[in-house]
PDB file of C-alpha atoms in Angstrom:
ATOM      1  CA  MET A1321      19.960 -49.480 -79.064  1.00 49.00           C
ATOM      2  CA  SER A1322      16.247 -48.685 -79.341  1.00 53.00           C
ATOM      3  CA  GLU A1323      16.265 -47.186 -75.831  1.00 55.00           C
ATOM      4  CA  ILE A1324      18.962 -44.729 -76.879  1.00 56.00           C
ATOM      5  CA  LYS A1325      16.998 -43.721 -79.965  1.00 61.00           C
ATOM      6  CA  LEU A1326      13.851 -43.283 -77.864  1.00 56.00           C
ATOM      7  CA  ASP A1327      15.701 -41.104 -75.337  1.00 63.00           C
ATOM      8  CA  GLU A1328      17.146 -38.977 -78.145  1.00 66.00           C
ATOM      9  CA  SER A1329      13.725 -38.478 -79.734  1.00 65.00           C
ATOM     10  CA  ILE A1330      12.155 -37.566 -76.383  1.00 70.00           C
ATOM     11  CA  SER A1331      14.991 -35.148 -75.757  1.00 81.00           C
ATOM     12  CA  SER A1332      14.554 -33.509 -79.161  1.00 82.00           C
ATOM     13  CA  VAL A1333      10.778 -33.258 -78.711  1.00 82.00           C
ATOM     14  CA  SER A1334      11.110 -31.749 -75.242  1.00 87.00           C
ATOM     15  CA  ARG A1335      13.757 -29.344 -76.552  1.00 87.00           C
ATOM     16  CA  LEU A1336      11.429 -28.311 -79.390  1.00 87.00           C
ATOM     17  CA  LEU A1337       8.518 -27.809 -76.970  1.00 90.00           C
ATOM     18  CA  MET A1338      10.665 -25.683 -74.667  1.00 92.00           C
ATOM     19  CA  THR A1339      11.884 -23.674 -77.662  1.00 90.00           C
ATOM     20  CA  ILE A1340       8.255 -22.964 -78.561  1.00 93.00           C
ATOM     21  CA  LEU A1341       6.610 -22.616 -75.142  1.00 94.00           C
ATOM     22  CA  TRP A1342       9.208 -20.721 -73.091  1.00 95.00           C
ATOM     23  CA  PRO A1343       9.481 -17.578 -75.291  1.00 95.00           C
ATOM     24  CA  SER A1344       5.711 -17.502 -75.755  1.00 97.00           C
ATOM     25  CA  PHE A1345       5.275 -17.773 -71.959  1.00 97.00           C
ATOM     26  CA  LEU A1346       7.589 -14.807 -71.400  1.00 97.00           C
ATOM     27  CA  MET A1347       5.840 -12.746 -74.066  1.00 97.00           C
ATOM     28  CA  ALA A1348       2.443 -13.596 -72.549  1.00 97.00           C
ATOM     29  CA  ILE A1349       3.639 -12.222 -69.206  1.00 97.00           C
ATOM     30  CA  ILE A1350       4.843  -9.014 -70.838  1.00 97.00           C
ATOM     31  CA  SER A1351       1.732  -8.662 -73.022  1.00 97.00           C
ATOM     32  CA  VAL A1352      -0.712  -9.125 -70.151  1.00 97.00           C
ATOM     33  CA  GLY A1353       1.279  -6.687 -68.045  1.00 96.00           C
ATOM     34  CA  ILE A1354       1.183  -4.047 -70.752  1.00 97.00           C
ATOM     35  CA  LEU A1355      -2.477  -4.625 -71.660  1.00 95.00           C
ATOM     36  CA  PHE A1356      -3.864  -4.573 -68.144  1.00 94.00           C
ATOM     37  CA  SER A1357      -1.719  -1.636 -67.079  1.00 95.00           C
ATOM     38  CA  MET A1358      -3.670   0.377 -69.664  1.00 95.00           C
ATOM     39  CA  VAL A1359      -7.099  -1.337 -69.529  1.00 91.00           C
ATOM     40  CA  ASP A1360      -9.170  -1.948 -66.411  1.00 90.00           C
ATOM     41  CA  PRO A1361     -10.787  -5.423 -66.562  1.00 89.00           C
ATOM     42  CA  GLU A1362     -13.980  -4.022 -65.009  1.00 87.00           C
ATOM     43  CA  THR A1363     -14.499  -1.745 -68.036  1.00 88.00           C
ATOM     44  CA  LEU A1364     -14.311  -4.550 -70.614  1.00 86.00           C
ATOM     45  CA  LEU A1365     -17.475  -5.243 -72.601  1.00 86.00           C
ATOM     46  CA  ILE A1366     -18.525  -8.224 -74.717  1.00 88.00           C
ATOM     47  CA  HIS A1367     -21.357  -7.464 -77.138  1.00 90.00           C
ATOM     48  CA  GLY A1368     -22.146  -4.318 -75.176  1.00 89.00           C
ATOM     49  CA  GLU A1369     -22.488  -6.086 -71.818  1.00 89.00           C
ATOM     50  CA  SER A1370     -20.026  -6.023 -68.947  1.00 88.00           C
ATOM     51  CA  ILE A1371     -18.178  -9.200 -68.047  1.00 87.00           C
ATOM     52  CA  GLU A1372     -19.350 -10.759 -64.778  1.00 89.00           C
ATOM     53  CA  LEU A1373     -15.997 -12.307 -63.866  1.00 91.00           C
ATOM     54  CA  SER A1374     -13.435 -11.350 -61.245  1.00 92.00           C
ATOM     55  CA  ASP A1375     -10.357  -9.408 -62.285  1.00 91.00           C
ATOM     56  CA  GLU A1376      -8.111 -12.418 -61.601  1.00 94.00           C
ATOM     57  CA  VAL A1377     -10.136 -14.630 -63.946  1.00 94.00           C
ATOM     58  CA  ILE A1378      -9.942 -12.003 -66.693  1.00 93.00           C
ATOM     59  CA  TYR A1379      -6.171 -11.687 -66.157  1.00 95.00           C
ATOM     60  CA  THR A1380      -5.833 -15.472 -66.382  1.00 96.00           C
ATOM     61  CA  ILE A1381      -7.924 -15.735 -69.546  1.00 95.00           C
ATOM     62  CA  GLY A1382      -5.928 -12.900 -71.109  1.00 95.00           C
ATOM     63  CA  PHE A1383      -2.657 -14.598 -70.162  1.00 97.00           C
ATOM     64  CA  PHE A1384      -3.670 -17.898 -71.747  1.00 98.00           C
ATOM     65  CA  ILE A1385      -4.887 -16.154 -74.902  1.00 97.00           C
ATOM     66  CA  PHE A1386      -1.557 -14.347 -75.257  1.00 98.00           C
ATOM     67  CA  TRP A1387       0.360 -17.549 -74.445  1.00 98.00           C
ATOM     68  CA  PHE A1388      -1.605 -19.452 -77.092  1.00 98.00           C
ATOM     69  CA  LEU A1389      -0.978 -16.765 -79.717  1.00 98.00           C
ATOM     70  CA  GLY A1390       2.722 -16.658 -78.860  1.00 97.00           C
ATOM     71  CA  ALA A1391       2.992 -20.449 -78.983  1.00 97.00           C
ATOM     72  CA  LEU A1392       1.200 -20.453 -82.326  1.00 97.00           C
ATOM     73  CA  ALA A1393       3.682 -17.943 -83.746  1.00 96.00           C
ATOM     74  CA  SER A1394       6.682 -19.788 -82.272  1.00 95.00           C
ATOM     75  CA  GLY A1395       5.346 -23.130 -83.484  1.00 94.00           C
ATOM     76  CA  LEU A1396       4.903 -21.794 -86.990  1.00 94.00           C
ATOM     77  CA  THR A1397       8.460 -20.469 -86.918  1.00 91.00           C
ATOM     78  CA  ALA A1398       9.769 -23.847 -85.700  1.00 89.00           C
ATOM     79  CA  LEU A1399       7.781 -25.617 -88.419  1.00 89.00           C
ATOM     80  CA  LEU A1400       9.240 -23.374 -91.097  1.00 88.00           C
ATOM     81  CA  MET A1401      12.756 -23.890 -89.713  1.00 85.00           C
ATOM     82  CA  CYS A1402      12.357 -27.687 -89.738  1.00 80.00           C
ATOM     83  CA  LYS A1403      11.030 -27.733 -93.298  1.00 65.00           C
ATOM     84  CA  SER A1404      14.005 -25.761 -94.593  1.00 57.00           C
ATOM     85  CA  LYS A1405      16.562 -28.290 -93.301  1.00 54.00           C
TER      86      LYS A1405
END
């Protein structure tokens, strides 16, 4: 009996994580595509100084920032949905 309950809880947790992470992953792809189609990574400045990283590293950092922000928004939505039940 406890194994069935454990499997159900793992399934619900993995379903919740996929509900949060998959849409935020897709939006991160779209957001990075839109951002870097308009902004050249070589022209970015931090505190008035150019960034000494390759374009691929800047794309990757931007992707993870957008993915984190999307996951944060999706997680907050999931939290609010769970509290209302």
